[in-house]
Each structure stands twice: as structure tokens, then as C-alpha cells.
Coordinates of C-alpha atoms and ligand atoms in Angstrom, one line a residue:
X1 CA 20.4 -137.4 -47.3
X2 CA 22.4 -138.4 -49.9
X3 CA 26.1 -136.4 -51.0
X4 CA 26.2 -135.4 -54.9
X5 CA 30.0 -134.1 -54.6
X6 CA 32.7 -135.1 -53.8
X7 CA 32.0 -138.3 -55.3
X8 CA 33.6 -141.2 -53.4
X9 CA 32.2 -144.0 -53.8
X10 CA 28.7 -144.5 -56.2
X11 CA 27.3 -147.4 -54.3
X12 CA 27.4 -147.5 -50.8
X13 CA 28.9 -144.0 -49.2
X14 CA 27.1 -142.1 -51.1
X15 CA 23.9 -143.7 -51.5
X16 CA 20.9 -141.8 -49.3
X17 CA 21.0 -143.0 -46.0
X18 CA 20.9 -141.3 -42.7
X19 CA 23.5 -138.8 -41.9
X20 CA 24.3 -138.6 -38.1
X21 CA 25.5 -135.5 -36.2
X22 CA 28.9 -137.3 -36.3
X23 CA 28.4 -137.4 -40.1
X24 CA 28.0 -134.3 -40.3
X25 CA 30.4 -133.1 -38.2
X26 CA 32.8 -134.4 -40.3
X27 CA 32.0 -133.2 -43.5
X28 CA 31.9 -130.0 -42.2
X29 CA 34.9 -129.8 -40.2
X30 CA 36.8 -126.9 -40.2
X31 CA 39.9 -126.7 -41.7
X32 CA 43.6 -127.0 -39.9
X33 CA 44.7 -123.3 -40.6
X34 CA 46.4 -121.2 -37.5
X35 CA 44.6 -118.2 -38.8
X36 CA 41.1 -117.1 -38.1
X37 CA 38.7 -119.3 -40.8
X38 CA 35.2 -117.3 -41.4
X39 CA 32.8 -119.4 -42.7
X40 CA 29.3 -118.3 -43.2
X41 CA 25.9 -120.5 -43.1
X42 CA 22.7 -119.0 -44.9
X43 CA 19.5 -120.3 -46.8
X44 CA 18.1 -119.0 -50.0
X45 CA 15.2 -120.0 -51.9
X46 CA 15.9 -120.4 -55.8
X47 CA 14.6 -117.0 -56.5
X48 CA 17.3 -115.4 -54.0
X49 CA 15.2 -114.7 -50.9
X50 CA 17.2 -115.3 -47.7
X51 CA 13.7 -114.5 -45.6
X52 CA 9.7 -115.2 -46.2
X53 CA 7.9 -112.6 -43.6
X54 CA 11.1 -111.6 -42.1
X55 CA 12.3 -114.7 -41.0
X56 CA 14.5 -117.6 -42.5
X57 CA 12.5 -120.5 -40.8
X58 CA 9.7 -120.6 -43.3
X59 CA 12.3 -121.3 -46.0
X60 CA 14.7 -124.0 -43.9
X61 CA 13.9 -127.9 -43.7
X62 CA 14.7 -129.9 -40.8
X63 CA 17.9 -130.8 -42.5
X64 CA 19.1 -127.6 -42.3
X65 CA 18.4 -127.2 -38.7
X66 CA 20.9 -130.2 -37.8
X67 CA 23.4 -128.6 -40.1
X68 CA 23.0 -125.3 -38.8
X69 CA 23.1 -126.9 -35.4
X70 CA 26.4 -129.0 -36.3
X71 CA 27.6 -125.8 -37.8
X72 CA 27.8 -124.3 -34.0
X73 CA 28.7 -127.1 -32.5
X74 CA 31.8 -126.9 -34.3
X75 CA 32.5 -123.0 -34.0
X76 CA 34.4 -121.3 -31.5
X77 CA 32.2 -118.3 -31.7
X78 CA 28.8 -117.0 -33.6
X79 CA 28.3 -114.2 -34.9
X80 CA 25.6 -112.1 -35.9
X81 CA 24.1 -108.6 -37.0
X82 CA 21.7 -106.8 -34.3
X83 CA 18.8 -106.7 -36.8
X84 CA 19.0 -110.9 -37.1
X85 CA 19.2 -110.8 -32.9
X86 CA 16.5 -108.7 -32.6
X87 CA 14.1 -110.7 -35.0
X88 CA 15.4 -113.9 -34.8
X89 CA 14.8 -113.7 -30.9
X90 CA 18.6 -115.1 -30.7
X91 CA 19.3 -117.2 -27.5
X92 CA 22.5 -118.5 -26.1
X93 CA 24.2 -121.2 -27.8
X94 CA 23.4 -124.6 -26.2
X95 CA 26.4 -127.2 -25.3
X96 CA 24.9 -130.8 -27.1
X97 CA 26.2 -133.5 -26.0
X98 CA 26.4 -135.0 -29.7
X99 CA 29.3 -132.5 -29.5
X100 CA 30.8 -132.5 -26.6
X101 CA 33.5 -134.8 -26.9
X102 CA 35.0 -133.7 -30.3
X103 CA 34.9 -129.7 -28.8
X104 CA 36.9 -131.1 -25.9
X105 CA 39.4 -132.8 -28.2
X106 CA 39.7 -129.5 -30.2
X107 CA 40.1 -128.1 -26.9
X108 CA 37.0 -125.6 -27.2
X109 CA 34.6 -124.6 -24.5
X110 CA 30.9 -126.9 -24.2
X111 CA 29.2 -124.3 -26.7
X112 CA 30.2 -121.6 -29.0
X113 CA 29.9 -118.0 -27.3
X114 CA 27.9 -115.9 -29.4
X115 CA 28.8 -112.6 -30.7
X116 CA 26.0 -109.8 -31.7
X117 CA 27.2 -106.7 -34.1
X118 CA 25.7 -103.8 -33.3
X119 CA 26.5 -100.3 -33.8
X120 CA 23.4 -98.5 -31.8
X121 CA 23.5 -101.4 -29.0
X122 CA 20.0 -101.0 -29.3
X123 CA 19.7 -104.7 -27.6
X124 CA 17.5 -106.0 -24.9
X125 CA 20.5 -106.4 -22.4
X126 CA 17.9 -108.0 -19.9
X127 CA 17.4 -111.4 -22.1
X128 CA 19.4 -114.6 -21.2
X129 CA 21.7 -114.3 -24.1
X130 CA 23.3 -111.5 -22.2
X131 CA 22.5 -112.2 -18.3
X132 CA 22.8 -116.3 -18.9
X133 CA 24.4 -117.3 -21.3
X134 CA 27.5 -120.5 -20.9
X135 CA 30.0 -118.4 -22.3
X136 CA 29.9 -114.4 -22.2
X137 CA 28.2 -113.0 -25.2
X138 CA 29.9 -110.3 -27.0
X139 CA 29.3 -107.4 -28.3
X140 CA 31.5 -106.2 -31.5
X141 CA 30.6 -101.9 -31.7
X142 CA 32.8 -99.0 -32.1
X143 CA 34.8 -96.8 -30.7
X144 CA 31.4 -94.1 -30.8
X145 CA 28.9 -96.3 -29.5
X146 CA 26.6 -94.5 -27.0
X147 CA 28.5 -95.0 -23.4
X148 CA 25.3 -96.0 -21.7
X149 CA 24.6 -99.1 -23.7
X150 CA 28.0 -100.0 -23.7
X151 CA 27.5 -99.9 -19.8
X152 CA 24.1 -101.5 -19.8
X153 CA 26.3 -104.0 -22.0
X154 CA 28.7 -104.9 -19.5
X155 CA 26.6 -104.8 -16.5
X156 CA 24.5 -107.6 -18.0
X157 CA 27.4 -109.3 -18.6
X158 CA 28.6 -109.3 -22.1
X159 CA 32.0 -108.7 -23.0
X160 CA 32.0 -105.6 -24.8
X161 CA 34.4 -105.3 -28.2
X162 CA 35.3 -102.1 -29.6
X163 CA 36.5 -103.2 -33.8
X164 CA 36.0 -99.9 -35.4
X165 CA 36.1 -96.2 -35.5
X166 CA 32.7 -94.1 -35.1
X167 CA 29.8 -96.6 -34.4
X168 CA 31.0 -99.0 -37.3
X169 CA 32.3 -102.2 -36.9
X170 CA 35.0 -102.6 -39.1
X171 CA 34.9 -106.4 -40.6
X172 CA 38.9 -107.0 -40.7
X173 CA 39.1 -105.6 -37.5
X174 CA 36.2 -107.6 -35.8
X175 CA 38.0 -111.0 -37.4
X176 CA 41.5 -109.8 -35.6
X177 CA 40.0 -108.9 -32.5
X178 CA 38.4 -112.2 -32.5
X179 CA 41.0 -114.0 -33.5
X180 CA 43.0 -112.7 -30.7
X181 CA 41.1 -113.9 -28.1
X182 CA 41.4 -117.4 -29.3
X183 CA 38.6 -117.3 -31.3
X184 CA 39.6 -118.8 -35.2
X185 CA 36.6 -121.2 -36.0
X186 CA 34.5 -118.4 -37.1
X187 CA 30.5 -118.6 -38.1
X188 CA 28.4 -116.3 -39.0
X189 CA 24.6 -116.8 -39.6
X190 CA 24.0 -113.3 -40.8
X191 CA 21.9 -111.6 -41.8
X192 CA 22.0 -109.7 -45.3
X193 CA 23.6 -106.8 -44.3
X194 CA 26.6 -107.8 -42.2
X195 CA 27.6 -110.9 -44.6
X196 CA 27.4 -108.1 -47.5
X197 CA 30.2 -106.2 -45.4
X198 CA 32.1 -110.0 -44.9
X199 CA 32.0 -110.5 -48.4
X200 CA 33.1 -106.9 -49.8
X201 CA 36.1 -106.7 -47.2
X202 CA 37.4 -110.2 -48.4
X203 CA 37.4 -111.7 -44.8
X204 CA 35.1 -114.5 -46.0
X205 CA 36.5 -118.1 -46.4
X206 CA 33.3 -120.3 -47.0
X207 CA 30.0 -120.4 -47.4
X208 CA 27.6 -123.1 -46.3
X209 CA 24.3 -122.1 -48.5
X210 CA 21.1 -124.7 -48.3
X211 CA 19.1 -123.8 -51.2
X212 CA 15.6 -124.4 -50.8
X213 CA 13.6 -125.4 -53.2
X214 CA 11.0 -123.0 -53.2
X215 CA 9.9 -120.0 -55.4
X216 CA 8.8 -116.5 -53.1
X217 CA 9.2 -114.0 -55.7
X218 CA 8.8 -110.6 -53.3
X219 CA 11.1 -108.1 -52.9
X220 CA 13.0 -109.9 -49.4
X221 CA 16.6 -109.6 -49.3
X222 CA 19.2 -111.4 -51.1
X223 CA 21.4 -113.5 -48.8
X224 CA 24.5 -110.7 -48.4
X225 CA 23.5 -107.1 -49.7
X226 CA 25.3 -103.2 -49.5
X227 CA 27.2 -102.0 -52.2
X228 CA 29.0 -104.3 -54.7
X229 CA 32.3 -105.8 -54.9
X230 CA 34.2 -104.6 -57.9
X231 CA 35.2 -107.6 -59.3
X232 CA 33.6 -110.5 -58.1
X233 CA 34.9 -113.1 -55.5
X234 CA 35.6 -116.4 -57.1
X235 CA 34.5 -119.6 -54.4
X236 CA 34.8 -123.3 -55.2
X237 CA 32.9 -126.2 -54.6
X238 CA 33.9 -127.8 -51.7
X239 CA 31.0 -130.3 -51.0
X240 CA 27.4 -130.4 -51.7
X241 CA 24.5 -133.1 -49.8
X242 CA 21.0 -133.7 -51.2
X243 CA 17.8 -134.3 -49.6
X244 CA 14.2 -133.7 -50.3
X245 CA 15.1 -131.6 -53.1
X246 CA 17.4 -128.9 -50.4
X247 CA 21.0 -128.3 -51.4
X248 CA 23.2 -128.1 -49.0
X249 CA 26.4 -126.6 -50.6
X250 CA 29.7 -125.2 -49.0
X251 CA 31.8 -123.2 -51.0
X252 CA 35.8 -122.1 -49.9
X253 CA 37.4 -119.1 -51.3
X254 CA 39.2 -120.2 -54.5
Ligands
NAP29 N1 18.5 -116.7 -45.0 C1 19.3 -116.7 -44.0 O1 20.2 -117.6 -43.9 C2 19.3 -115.6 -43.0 C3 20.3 -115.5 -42.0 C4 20.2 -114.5 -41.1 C5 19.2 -113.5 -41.2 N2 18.2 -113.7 -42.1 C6 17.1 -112.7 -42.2 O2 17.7 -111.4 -42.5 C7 17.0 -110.4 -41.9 C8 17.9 -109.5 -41.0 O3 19.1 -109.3 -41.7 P1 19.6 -107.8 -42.0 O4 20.5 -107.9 -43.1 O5 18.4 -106.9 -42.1 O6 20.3 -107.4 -40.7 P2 21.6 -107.9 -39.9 O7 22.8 -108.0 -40.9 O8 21.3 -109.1 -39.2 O9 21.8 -106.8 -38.9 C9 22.0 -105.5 -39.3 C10 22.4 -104.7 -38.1 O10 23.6 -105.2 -37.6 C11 24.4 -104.1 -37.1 N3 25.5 -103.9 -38.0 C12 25.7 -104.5 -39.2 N4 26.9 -104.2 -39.7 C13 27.5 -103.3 -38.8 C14 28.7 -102.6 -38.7 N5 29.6 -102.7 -39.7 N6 28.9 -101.9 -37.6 C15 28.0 -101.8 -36.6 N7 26.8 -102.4 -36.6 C16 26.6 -103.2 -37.7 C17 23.5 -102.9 -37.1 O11 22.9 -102.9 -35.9 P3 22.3 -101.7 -35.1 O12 21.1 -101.3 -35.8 O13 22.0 -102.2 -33.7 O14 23.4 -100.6 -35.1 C18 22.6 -103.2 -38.3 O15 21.3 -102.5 -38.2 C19 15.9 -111.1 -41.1 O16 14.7 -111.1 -41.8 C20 16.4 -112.5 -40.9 O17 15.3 -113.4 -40.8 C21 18.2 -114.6 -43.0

């Protein structure tokens, strides 16, 4: 892996070489802000798909698995839309020892808790994200989710969060609520849907985006969708690695 920007140094630091978890870690730190920071991590091939046969693995490296992997062991909490769950086959987050001692020194927990939003709670509440997970999942509804699976919710174990009116989640809500349990180094992993909501309600700091390169053509979806924004949201380069022809770009809100 090599890093095209920021440029450093053009001989040694930035010459390909192997990047450690450590590495890694660092370049992707999150930033020192007392707020929540919500930072998003998604693949796309050139052509804009963000799935091939309704999943994102055919489309990711091994590259992006380590960064996706150093992106939760930095987070304090990942979230994700019930669809992505429910085909993904989401498990609990795994404490790694390659991250143990920098969560302790940032004073998090061994692994991120994982947080699913869903507004039908149509979730299999008997799998071990829910009944065995290290931290409590949760579960961001509303206010009018059906009172049965918010109890089947809670009896398995999961830590029900109520962040909107009707069955919605509302995104600035679901940030604060968060937020005020602690949890400020934000990730979410998607999918389409709920990143489209992230993006239009402006509660979206970064984006880590590997683009693959790879051409799917297909109709799959784009990586954020729903309506658009009015006036588009303007992101800088923030840093941007290189290997085997995958991008691995982060962008902050300008
Ligand atoms: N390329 C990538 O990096 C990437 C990342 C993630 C996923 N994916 C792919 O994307 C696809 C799934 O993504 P998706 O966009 O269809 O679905 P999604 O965003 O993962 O989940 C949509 C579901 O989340 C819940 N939800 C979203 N917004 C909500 C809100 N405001 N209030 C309440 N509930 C809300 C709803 O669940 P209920 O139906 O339970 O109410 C909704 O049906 C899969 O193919 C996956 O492989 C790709």
C-alpha cells in the first residue's frame, strides 16, 4: 500500500510498503472534537455500485477489510440500517487485540457496540448480535415502533433507543441520543438508504470511500440514495492510500 496524499515525504514514507494495523490506525484517527464526529466507511465500484448480487464483498479487497476492520476498532459505536443487518448477516463487533491498547488509552470499551436502525424491528432478536454480543447492541426506532418488537428487543438484550417520531428515525436526533450516552466516535457502514438520510440532514463529517476498480454496470444502488440535497455538500480531501489499483479515500466536510 502506498499513500498518494498527503504527500510527506517522496522517498521513503510514502513509498509502497506494508501498512500495519497501527499504521493505519493512525491515519485514520479520529479527530479531537468534544462533539459527536460521524464518519461513514463505504465501497463503490467506478461505475457507482455500492453492491454486486446484493452484497458489498464481491466488490471489497483485502485491503479494505483491514481498513474497515481498523475503522471499528477505532469507533465507539457502529451503526447500520436493518436492510444491511439483515443481508449482511451482521455479527457483534469483535475486541482485536491489535486495538486494544490504544481503545484503552482513549478510554473506550474492548469493541465498538453496534447499533442497527430499524423502523419495523423486523430483526431476528434470537442471533448473537443481540443475546451475545460484548457490549449491548442498540436499537435506534421511533416513538411508533410496534411494542412487541420493541419488547422482543429488550428481552434479548439490546438497548432499545427511541430517536424519532412515528416509526422514523430521525438522523440529528439518533447522532444526539448517541452522543449522549458517551458515544462521539461515530461509524456508519451503511447501507444506501440510511447514509442517503446522513448526508441530506448534514450530520455527516467524513467519508472513508475505497473505490474499486471494477466496472458492474447494473442497476445496484449508489453508495447513499433518497431524495436529493438541494445544493450539494462540499467535502475535502483529507487522505487517500493506493494499492492494487483500490482507492482508499477519506473525505471531511469542508
Ligand atoms: N458498498 C457499501 O459500502 C455498502 C455498505 C452497506 C451496505 N451495502 C449494501 O447495501 C444494501 C442494503 O442497503 P439499503 O440501502 O437497501 O438498506 P439500509 O440502509 O442498510 O437499511 C434500510 C433499512 O434501515 C431502516 N431504516 C433506514 N432509515 C431509517 C429511518 N430513518 N428510520 C427507521 N428505520 C430506518 C429500515 O429498516 P426496517 O425495514 O427494519 O424498518 C430500512 O428498511 C445491501 O445490498 C448491502 O450489501 C453496501
Amino acid at each position: 500500500m502506498r499513500r498518494l496524499f498527503p504527500v510527506t515525504d517522496l522517498t521513503a514514507a510514502d513509498a509502497p510498503r506494508e501498512w500495519s494495523l497501527d499504521d493505519l490506525a493512525d491515519v485514520y484517527a479520529y479527530p479531537g472534537t468534544d462533539g459527536p464526529w460521524l464518519r461513514a466507511n463505504m465501497v463503490s465500484t467506478l461505475d457507482g455500485a455500492a453492491q454486486h448480487d446484493g452484497r458489498s464483498q464481491p466488490i471489497s479487497c483485502e485491503s479494505d477489510m483491514r481498513i474497515f476492520g481498523t475503522l471499528r476498532g477505532l469507533a465507539d459505536v457502529v451503526i447500520a440500517g436493518a436492510e444491511t443487518v439483515r443481508l449482511e448477516g451482521y455479527r457483534p463487533a469483535r475486541a482485536r487485540e491489535a486495538f486494544a491498547a490504544r481503545r484503552a488509552a482513549a478510554g473506550q470499551g474492548p469493541a465498538p457496540a453496534v447499533a442497527v436502525v430499524s423502523g419495523s424491528l423486523d430483526l431476528d432478536f434470537s442471533l448473537p448480535l443481540f443475546v451475545s454480543p460484548l457490549v449491548p447492541t442498540l436499537v435506534l426506532t421511533g416513538a411508533g415502533a410496534p411494542p412487541d418488537r420493541i419488547s422482543a428487543a429488550r428481552k434479548a438484550g439490546a438497548d432499545v433507543v427511541i430517536a424519532g417520531e412515528g416509526s422514523r428515525v430521525d438522523p440529528v436526533r439518533a447522532v444526539r441520543e448517541l452522543a449522549d450516552r458517551g458515544l462521539r466516535r461515530l461509524l456508519t457502514e451503511g447501507g444506501p438508504r440510511l447514509l442517503g438520510q446522513f448526508v441530506a440532514s448534514g450530520v455527516l463529517d467524513e467519508l472513508c470511500l475505497t473505490v474499486a476498480p471494477l466496472l458492474t454496470a447494473g442497476d445496484a444502488q449508489r453508495i447513499a440514495g433518497g431524495p436529493a440535497v438541494t445544493v450539494p455538500k462540499r467535502f475535502a480531501l483529507a487522505s487517500l492510500l493506493e494499492e492494487d489499483g483500490f482507492l482508499f479515500s477519506r473525505y471531511r466536510r469542508s
